[in-house]
């Protein structure tokens, strides 16, 4: 056990040496580039704070998504699994307090300028908006609620899915045909309601829009292992607490370098903590208010890309491929998805009441739900073999620093409103002389294919060899089965940690708390294989 723990710590240290090399390259990029890139839109670089409509624009520019993904002839979609994050939301209560603190801090910085001997020349560099800035969320006391934009994101998503998959969404509503689940957090359940209003519009008798009532099922936060497993998995919480201090210390290196650059440009005595808060303000202003020339205007395009990358690395390390427990805790969700597919196949072959066969299972939750699900499916792996990394529980190196291109971007992997879908197709001969649809597929031998969509775009699953339509048996055996050999209780129960390892865990936690990133290595070894 001790040897394994040491190996894990060496691996973790190696990952952060890799990151620090990236910081060096990224900062060199910042220092050598001058003016912002033409046509640069900061709203496309806000990591997981990116608005969904902007994220779709980013996705359209990426080569990773599959353009030619029409289903084979004779294949009809019969079932859809949706896992979505809530739409755009207001800052949470904790973050609102942070912005109030930033307001006071900025006032103090401006006041200190007036007391300096070079006050006249210093004030020339201060943006006009900053001199009397007040937090636009200063009157709010709760926060975190779904915004009007977030409501529209979910409603519009439903309208597009209804047009894209008319075969699936043409049935009369019944909670067994279209089960909808959400977490108990209001912004998630509100997203489910907005989506339901869009998907069932015109099917009822309520109001001018002919809406209808529909059910949204929630589970208690303490027991929701399908959508809030990050709250229920004690081992994950302990692991995250161990690793988070090192991630934060590494991010501080980025903030220190950016603060140095801003002090030189604006003659304002910004600290690394100030940069973290101003960057957060930039993301909120740009995403929610479409204001891009205030807080975001402090940074050059290169600095924005560097700060975005710092957020992306945090997402990768604490919620994504950075550690196996980050995504393995999502196996109850994966099992639920697989079970719904198997049930749909059985129903398609004659089992059950044909009038109440489930057509879609719709879930609305959080980034902490969608990101592990993305990793379980093996999406957005950066030059890694899913069979020798994810399925063998090996950490994946963080995404490369700018200006290098990367797949793992928070603006694509986990923006507001992000959605990952698995569409099940039935492929068989059609009834002669009839139009192809779910109802007239023959009951004879059939094959079933699974298509993965991320933000409504076809995306390859690594274990399916990059094909846009994965045979169900391959999906079951190569994508799901390697993860489902574990149990949630075995992975997450604190009782699953042997008593003798508690001291080792405590030492690991202390190492994380007092971890100082190692000095930059003098050269990058081939494929980042660092000898520790």
Short mmCIF file of C-alpha atoms in Angstrom, two decimals, residues 86-440:
data_model
loop_
_atom_site.label_atom_id
_atom_site.label_comp_id
_atom_site.label_asym_id
_atom_site.label_seq_id
_atom_site.Cartn_x
_atom_site.Cartn_y
_atom_site.Cartn_z
CA UNK A 86 -28.15 23.59 -16.07
CA UNK A 87 -28.25 26.70 -18.23
CA UNK A 88 -26.46 29.96 -17.57
CA UNK A 89 -26.84 31.03 -13.94
CA UNK A 90 -26.12 34.04 -11.76
CA UNK A 91 -23.06 34.00 -9.47
CA UNK A 92 -23.55 31.97 -6.32
CA UNK A 93 -23.87 33.60 -2.91
CA UNK A 94 -20.23 32.88 -2.11
CA UNK A 95 -19.07 34.44 -5.37
CA UNK A 96 -21.31 37.51 -4.87
CA UNK A 97 -19.52 38.12 -1.58
CA UNK A 98 -16.19 37.78 -3.40
CA UNK A 99 -17.26 40.47 -5.88
CA UNK A 100 -18.28 42.75 -3.03
CA UNK A 101 -14.83 42.26 -1.52
CA UNK A 102 -13.28 43.01 -4.92
CA UNK A 103 -15.27 46.26 -5.11
CA UNK A 104 -13.73 47.40 -1.82
CA UNK A 105 -10.29 46.25 -2.89
CA UNK A 106 -10.42 48.13 -6.21
CA UNK A 107 -11.50 51.31 -4.43
CA UNK A 108 -8.50 50.94 -2.13
CA UNK A 109 -6.15 50.46 -5.08
CA UNK A 110 -7.46 53.61 -6.77
CA UNK A 111 -7.14 55.57 -3.55
CA UNK A 112 -3.53 54.46 -3.14
CA UNK A 113 -2.76 55.81 -6.61
CA UNK A 114 -3.90 59.30 -5.63
CA UNK A 115 -1.47 59.28 -2.72
CA UNK A 116 1.56 58.33 -4.80
CA UNK A 117 4.09 60.91 -6.04
CA UNK A 118 3.34 59.91 -9.62
CA UNK A 119 -0.45 60.14 -9.15
CA UNK A 120 -1.07 62.25 -12.26
CA UNK A 121 0.79 59.93 -14.63
CA UNK A 122 -0.56 56.82 -12.87
CA UNK A 123 -4.17 57.93 -13.20
CA UNK A 124 -3.76 58.23 -16.96
CA UNK A 125 -3.46 54.43 -17.16
CA UNK A 126 -6.57 53.72 -15.08
CA UNK A 127 -9.67 52.82 -17.16
CA UNK A 128 -12.55 55.24 -16.59
CA UNK A 129 -15.03 52.51 -15.67
CA UNK A 130 -12.84 51.33 -12.81
CA UNK A 131 -12.89 54.61 -10.92
CA UNK A 132 -16.52 54.26 -9.83
CA UNK A 133 -17.19 50.57 -10.44
CA UNK A 134 -19.81 48.84 -8.29
CA UNK A 135 -20.69 45.16 -8.42
CA UNK A 136 -23.85 44.65 -10.51
CA UNK A 137 -24.78 41.85 -8.12
CA UNK A 138 -24.43 43.99 -5.00
CA UNK A 139 -28.18 43.94 -4.21
CA UNK A 140 -28.53 40.16 -4.50
CA UNK A 141 -28.50 38.02 -1.38
CA UNK A 142 -29.02 34.48 -2.69
CA UNK A 143 -27.56 33.99 -6.18
CA UNK A 144 -27.01 30.88 -8.26
CA UNK A 145 -30.43 30.97 -9.91
CA UNK A 146 -31.07 30.22 -13.58
CA UNK A 147 -31.00 33.40 -15.67
CA UNK A 148 -33.43 34.29 -18.44
CA UNK A 149 -30.68 33.36 -20.90
CA UNK A 150 -30.33 30.00 -19.16
CA UNK A 151 -34.05 29.33 -19.47
CA UNK A 152 -33.94 30.08 -23.18
CA UNK A 153 -30.91 27.82 -23.65
CA UNK A 154 -32.84 24.83 -22.30
CA UNK A 155 -36.07 25.70 -24.13
CA UNK A 156 -34.25 26.15 -27.47
CA UNK A 157 -32.26 22.93 -26.97
CA UNK A 158 -35.56 21.07 -26.60
CA UNK A 159 -36.97 22.63 -29.76
CA UNK A 160 -33.90 21.62 -31.78
CA UNK A 161 -33.94 18.04 -30.45
CA UNK A 162 -37.62 17.71 -31.29
CA UNK A 163 -36.84 18.71 -34.88
CA UNK A 164 -33.74 16.51 -35.10
CA UNK A 165 -35.36 13.38 -33.61
CA UNK A 166 -39.08 13.54 -34.49
CA UNK A 167 -39.32 9.74 -34.27
CA UNK A 168 -38.36 9.83 -30.60
CA UNK A 169 -40.41 12.81 -29.46
CA UNK A 170 -43.65 12.24 -31.37
CA UNK A 171 -45.25 9.94 -28.77
CA UNK A 172 -47.93 11.16 -26.34
CA UNK A 173 -46.45 12.27 -23.06
CA UNK A 174 -46.35 9.82 -20.18
CA UNK A 175 -43.81 9.89 -17.32
CA UNK A 176 -42.79 6.33 -18.18
CA UNK A 177 -42.22 7.26 -21.83
CA UNK A 178 -40.27 10.47 -21.11
CA UNK A 179 -38.89 10.30 -17.56
CA UNK A 180 -37.26 13.59 -16.52
CA UNK A 181 -34.86 13.74 -13.56
CA UNK A 182 -33.07 16.69 -11.97
CA UNK A 183 -31.10 17.39 -8.85
CA UNK A 184 -32.73 19.27 -5.98
CA UNK A 185 -30.68 22.37 -6.74
CA UNK A 186 -33.22 24.92 -8.11
CA UNK A 187 -31.22 25.89 -11.22
CA UNK A 188 -31.13 22.23 -12.32
CA UNK A 189 -34.83 21.58 -11.78
CA UNK A 190 -35.67 24.94 -13.42
CA UNK A 191 -33.60 23.84 -16.44
CA UNK A 192 -35.62 20.62 -16.58
CA UNK A 193 -38.87 22.61 -16.56
CA UNK A 194 -37.66 24.97 -19.31
CA UNK A 195 -36.61 21.98 -21.43
CA UNK A 196 -39.93 20.21 -20.80
CA UNK A 197 -41.87 23.30 -21.87
CA UNK A 198 -39.97 23.27 -25.14
CA UNK A 199 -40.18 19.55 -25.84
CA UNK A 200 -43.90 19.21 -25.05
CA UNK A 201 -45.08 22.59 -26.39
CA UNK A 202 -48.19 22.21 -28.53
CA UNK A 203 -49.10 18.86 -26.96
CA UNK A 204 -51.41 20.15 -24.25
CA UNK A 205 -54.22 22.59 -23.51
CA UNK A 206 -52.59 25.08 -21.13
CA UNK A 207 -52.37 28.68 -22.38
CA UNK A 208 -51.71 30.03 -25.86
CA UNK A 209 -48.66 27.78 -26.25
CA UNK A 210 -50.77 24.66 -25.61
CA UNK A 211 -48.41 23.52 -22.87
CA UNK A 212 -49.03 20.54 -20.68
CA UNK A 213 -48.05 19.45 -17.18
CA UNK A 214 -45.17 16.99 -16.83
CA UNK A 215 -43.28 15.39 -13.97
CA UNK A 216 -39.72 16.13 -12.87
CA UNK A 217 -38.28 13.59 -10.44
CA UNK A 218 -35.63 14.56 -7.90
CA UNK A 219 -33.75 12.66 -5.23
CA UNK A 220 -32.42 14.03 -1.95
CA UNK A 221 -28.95 15.52 -2.24
CA UNK A 222 -27.62 13.12 0.38
CA UNK A 223 -28.71 10.04 -1.62
CA UNK A 224 -28.55 11.14 -5.26
CA UNK A 225 -25.83 8.79 -6.51
CA UNK A 226 -26.99 9.15 -10.13
CA UNK A 227 -26.73 12.93 -10.57
CA UNK A 228 -24.89 14.24 -7.47
CA UNK A 229 -22.46 11.39 -6.89
CA UNK A 230 -19.74 13.98 -6.17
CA UNK A 231 -21.63 14.84 -2.98
CA UNK A 232 -22.17 11.20 -2.02
CA UNK A 233 -18.70 9.82 -2.74
CA UNK A 234 -16.66 10.30 0.42
CA UNK A 235 -13.44 8.98 -1.09
CA UNK A 236 -13.68 11.51 -3.92
CA UNK A 237 -14.17 14.36 -1.46
CA UNK A 238 -11.12 13.24 0.50
CA UNK A 239 -9.05 12.82 -2.66
CA UNK A 240 -10.07 16.25 -3.96
CA UNK A 241 -9.17 17.84 -0.62
CA UNK A 242 -5.72 16.25 -0.91
CA UNK A 243 -5.08 17.44 -4.46
CA UNK A 244 -6.77 20.84 -4.54
CA UNK A 245 -4.10 22.82 -2.61
CA UNK A 246 -1.42 21.81 -5.14
CA UNK A 247 -3.68 22.83 -8.03
CA UNK A 248 -4.35 26.20 -6.38
CA UNK A 249 -0.64 26.78 -5.74
CA UNK A 250 0.11 26.03 -9.36
CA UNK A 251 -2.65 28.41 -10.53
CA UNK A 252 -1.19 31.11 -8.31
CA UNK A 253 1.99 30.98 -10.40
CA UNK A 254 -0.10 31.96 -13.42
CA UNK A 255 -1.84 34.77 -11.51
CA UNK A 256 1.50 36.11 -10.23
CA UNK A 257 2.91 36.39 -13.75
CA UNK A 258 -0.25 38.05 -15.09
CA UNK A 259 -0.35 40.47 -12.13
CA UNK A 260 3.24 41.49 -12.88
CA UNK A 261 2.26 42.30 -16.44
CA UNK A 262 -0.81 44.30 -15.35
CA UNK A 263 1.15 46.29 -12.75
CA UNK A 264 3.51 47.34 -15.48
CA UNK A 265 0.69 48.30 -17.86
CA UNK A 266 -1.68 50.08 -15.48
CA UNK A 267 0.57 51.14 -12.57
CA UNK A 268 -1.93 49.47 -10.23
CA UNK A 269 -0.53 47.27 -7.49
CA UNK A 270 -2.42 44.10 -8.40
CA UNK A 271 -1.69 40.93 -6.43
CA UNK A 272 -2.19 37.36 -7.58
CA UNK A 273 -5.40 37.25 -5.49
CA UNK A 274 -6.64 40.38 -7.28
CA UNK A 275 -6.04 38.73 -10.66
CA UNK A 276 -8.07 35.69 -9.62
CA UNK A 277 -11.01 37.93 -8.64
CA UNK A 278 -10.76 40.25 -11.65
CA UNK A 279 -10.64 37.22 -13.95
CA UNK A 280 -13.78 35.89 -12.25
CA UNK A 281 -15.47 39.28 -12.74
CA UNK A 282 -14.44 39.22 -16.40
CA UNK A 283 -16.09 35.81 -16.86
CA UNK A 284 -19.32 36.91 -15.19
CA UNK A 285 -19.56 40.19 -17.08
CA UNK A 286 -18.82 38.61 -20.45
CA UNK A 287 -21.00 35.52 -20.01
CA UNK A 288 -24.06 36.99 -18.27
CA UNK A 289 -24.02 40.69 -19.19
CA UNK A 290 -22.16 40.61 -22.56
CA UNK A 291 -19.75 43.24 -21.19
CA UNK A 292 -16.31 42.57 -22.68
CA UNK A 293 -14.54 45.93 -22.35
CA UNK A 294 -14.35 46.35 -18.56
CA UNK A 295 -12.74 43.62 -16.44
CA UNK A 296 -11.93 41.58 -19.54
CA UNK A 297 -10.35 44.68 -21.08
CA UNK A 298 -7.58 44.50 -18.49
CA UNK A 299 -6.11 41.44 -20.20
CA UNK A 300 -4.52 40.91 -23.58
CA UNK A 301 -5.80 38.06 -25.73
CA UNK A 302 -2.74 36.00 -24.80
CA UNK A 303 -3.34 36.54 -21.09
CA UNK A 304 -6.99 35.54 -21.48
CA UNK A 305 -5.93 32.31 -23.19
CA UNK A 306 -3.46 31.61 -20.40
CA UNK A 307 -6.06 32.24 -17.66
CA UNK A 308 -8.55 30.09 -19.55
CA UNK A 309 -5.99 27.30 -19.72
CA UNK A 310 -5.42 27.57 -15.95
CA UNK A 311 -9.15 27.02 -15.43
CA UNK A 312 -9.14 24.13 -17.90
CA UNK A 313 -6.31 22.41 -16.05
CA UNK A 314 -8.20 22.73 -12.76
CA UNK A 315 -11.29 21.20 -14.41
CA UNK A 316 -9.14 18.38 -15.81
CA UNK A 317 -7.34 17.63 -12.55
CA UNK A 318 -10.20 17.87 -10.05
CA UNK A 319 -13.21 16.77 -12.12
CA UNK A 320 -11.87 15.08 -15.23
CA UNK A 321 -9.12 12.73 -16.39
CA UNK A 322 -6.59 13.94 -13.82
CA UNK A 323 -7.49 11.15 -11.38
CA UNK A 324 -9.57 7.99 -11.89
CA UNK A 325 -11.84 8.59 -8.87
CA UNK A 326 -13.00 11.85 -10.51
CA UNK A 327 -15.01 9.93 -13.09
CA UNK A 328 -15.23 6.39 -11.72
CA UNK A 329 -17.66 7.67 -9.08
CA UNK A 330 -20.11 8.28 -11.96
CA UNK A 331 -20.68 4.58 -12.61
CA UNK A 332 -24.26 4.63 -11.19
CA UNK A 333 -25.14 7.09 -13.97
CA UNK A 334 -23.39 4.96 -16.61
CA UNK A 335 -25.17 1.86 -15.34
CA UNK A 336 -28.51 3.69 -15.50
CA UNK A 337 -27.80 4.74 -19.09
CA UNK A 338 -26.83 1.23 -20.15
CA UNK A 339 -29.88 -0.27 -18.44
CA UNK A 340 -32.19 2.15 -20.27
CA UNK A 341 -30.67 1.08 -23.61
CA UNK A 342 -31.08 -2.61 -22.82
CA UNK A 343 -34.67 -1.96 -21.79
CA UNK A 344 -35.31 -0.06 -25.04
CA UNK A 345 -33.87 -2.95 -27.08
CA UNK A 346 -36.07 -5.47 -25.27
CA UNK A 347 -39.13 -3.30 -25.87
CA UNK A 348 -38.24 -2.85 -29.53
CA UNK A 349 -38.17 -6.62 -29.93
CA UNK A 350 -41.63 -7.11 -28.51
CA UNK A 351 -41.26 -7.10 -24.74
CA UNK A 352 -43.54 -4.83 -22.71
CA UNK A 353 -46.46 -2.60 -23.61
CA UNK A 354 -45.69 -0.94 -26.97
CA UNK A 355 -47.69 2.16 -25.96
CA UNK A 356 -45.51 2.84 -22.93
CA UNK A 357 -42.03 2.06 -24.17
CA UNK A 358 -39.51 4.58 -22.93
CA UNK A 359 -38.36 6.88 -25.74
CA UNK A 360 -35.98 9.24 -23.90
CA UNK A 361 -34.45 9.54 -20.45
CA UNK A 362 -33.72 13.20 -19.69
CA UNK A 363 -31.43 14.34 -16.85
CA UNK A 364 -30.49 17.85 -15.68
CA UNK A 365 -27.67 18.37 -13.25
CA UNK A 366 -24.26 20.07 -13.00
CA UNK A 367 -20.77 20.23 -14.48
CA UNK A 368 -19.72 17.78 -11.74
CA UNK A 369 -22.17 15.33 -13.34
CA UNK A 370 -21.50 15.84 -17.04
CA UNK A 371 -17.67 15.94 -16.90
CA UNK A 372 -17.28 12.49 -15.25
CA UNK A 373 -19.82 11.09 -17.73
CA UNK A 374 -17.78 12.53 -20.61
CA UNK A 375 -14.68 10.82 -19.20
CA UNK A 376 -16.44 7.48 -18.71
CA UNK A 377 -17.30 7.57 -22.42
CA UNK A 378 -13.67 8.38 -23.31
CA UNK A 379 -14.45 11.70 -25.03
CA UNK A 380 -11.88 14.46 -25.60
CA UNK A 381 -8.85 12.34 -24.77
CA UNK A 382 -5.72 14.23 -25.74
CA UNK A 383 -3.34 11.84 -27.50
CA UNK A 384 -4.05 9.08 -24.97
CA UNK A 385 -5.18 5.51 -25.50
CA UNK A 386 -8.39 4.90 -23.57
CA UNK A 387 -7.43 1.27 -22.98
CA UNK A 388 -4.11 2.09 -21.36
CA UNK A 389 -5.17 5.19 -19.43
CA UNK A 390 -8.80 5.64 -18.47
CA UNK A 391 -9.77 1.97 -18.32
CA UNK A 392 -6.62 1.12 -16.35
CA UNK A 393 -7.18 4.04 -13.95
CA UNK A 394 -4.01 5.89 -14.92
CA UNK A 395 -3.98 9.71 -14.67
CA UNK A 396 -3.96 11.55 -17.98
CA UNK A 397 -1.54 14.42 -18.46
CA UNK A 398 -3.13 17.89 -18.40
CA UNK A 399 -4.00 19.71 -21.64
CA UNK A 400 -1.11 21.52 -23.35
CA UNK A 401 -0.63 25.23 -22.80
CA UNK A 402 -1.36 27.92 -25.38
CA UNK A 403 -0.52 28.58 -28.12
CA UNK A 404 -0.70 24.80 -28.70
CA UNK A 405 -4.17 23.55 -29.69
CA UNK A 406 -6.02 21.26 -27.28
CA UNK A 407 -9.21 19.20 -27.15
CA UNK A 408 -9.81 19.65 -23.44
CA UNK A 409 -11.39 23.10 -23.21
CA UNK A 410 -13.88 23.98 -20.50
CA UNK A 411 -15.79 26.08 -23.02
CA UNK A 412 -16.51 22.85 -24.94
CA UNK A 413 -16.38 20.10 -22.30
CA UNK A 414 -18.45 21.85 -19.61
CA UNK A 415 -20.01 25.22 -20.55
CA UNK A 416 -23.36 26.31 -19.17
CA UNK A 417 -26.04 24.11 -20.75
CA UNK A 418 -23.54 21.46 -21.85
CA UNK A 419 -25.20 18.23 -22.89
CA UNK A 420 -23.97 14.76 -23.73
CA UNK A 421 -26.39 12.44 -25.48
CA UNK A 422 -26.35 8.78 -26.47
CA UNK A 423 -28.79 7.95 -29.25
CA UNK A 424 -29.73 4.31 -29.78
CA UNK A 425 -30.51 3.28 -33.37
CA UNK A 426 -32.28 0.15 -34.51
CA UNK A 427 -31.19 -1.16 -37.89
CA UNK A 428 -33.34 -3.71 -39.69
CA UNK A 429 -35.40 -4.18 -42.82
CA UNK A 430 -38.47 -1.98 -43.17
CA UNK A 431 -41.99 -3.17 -43.92
CA UNK A 432 -42.40 -3.18 -47.69
CA UNK A 433 -44.13 -0.07 -49.04
CA UNK A 434 -44.05 1.79 -45.72
CA UNK A 435 -42.13 4.87 -44.69
CA UNK A 436 -39.22 4.13 -42.38
CA UNK A 437 -40.03 4.87 -38.71
CA UNK A 438 -39.98 3.25 -35.29
CA UNK A 439 -43.40 1.68 -35.62
CA UNK A 440 -42.85 -0.31 -38.82
#
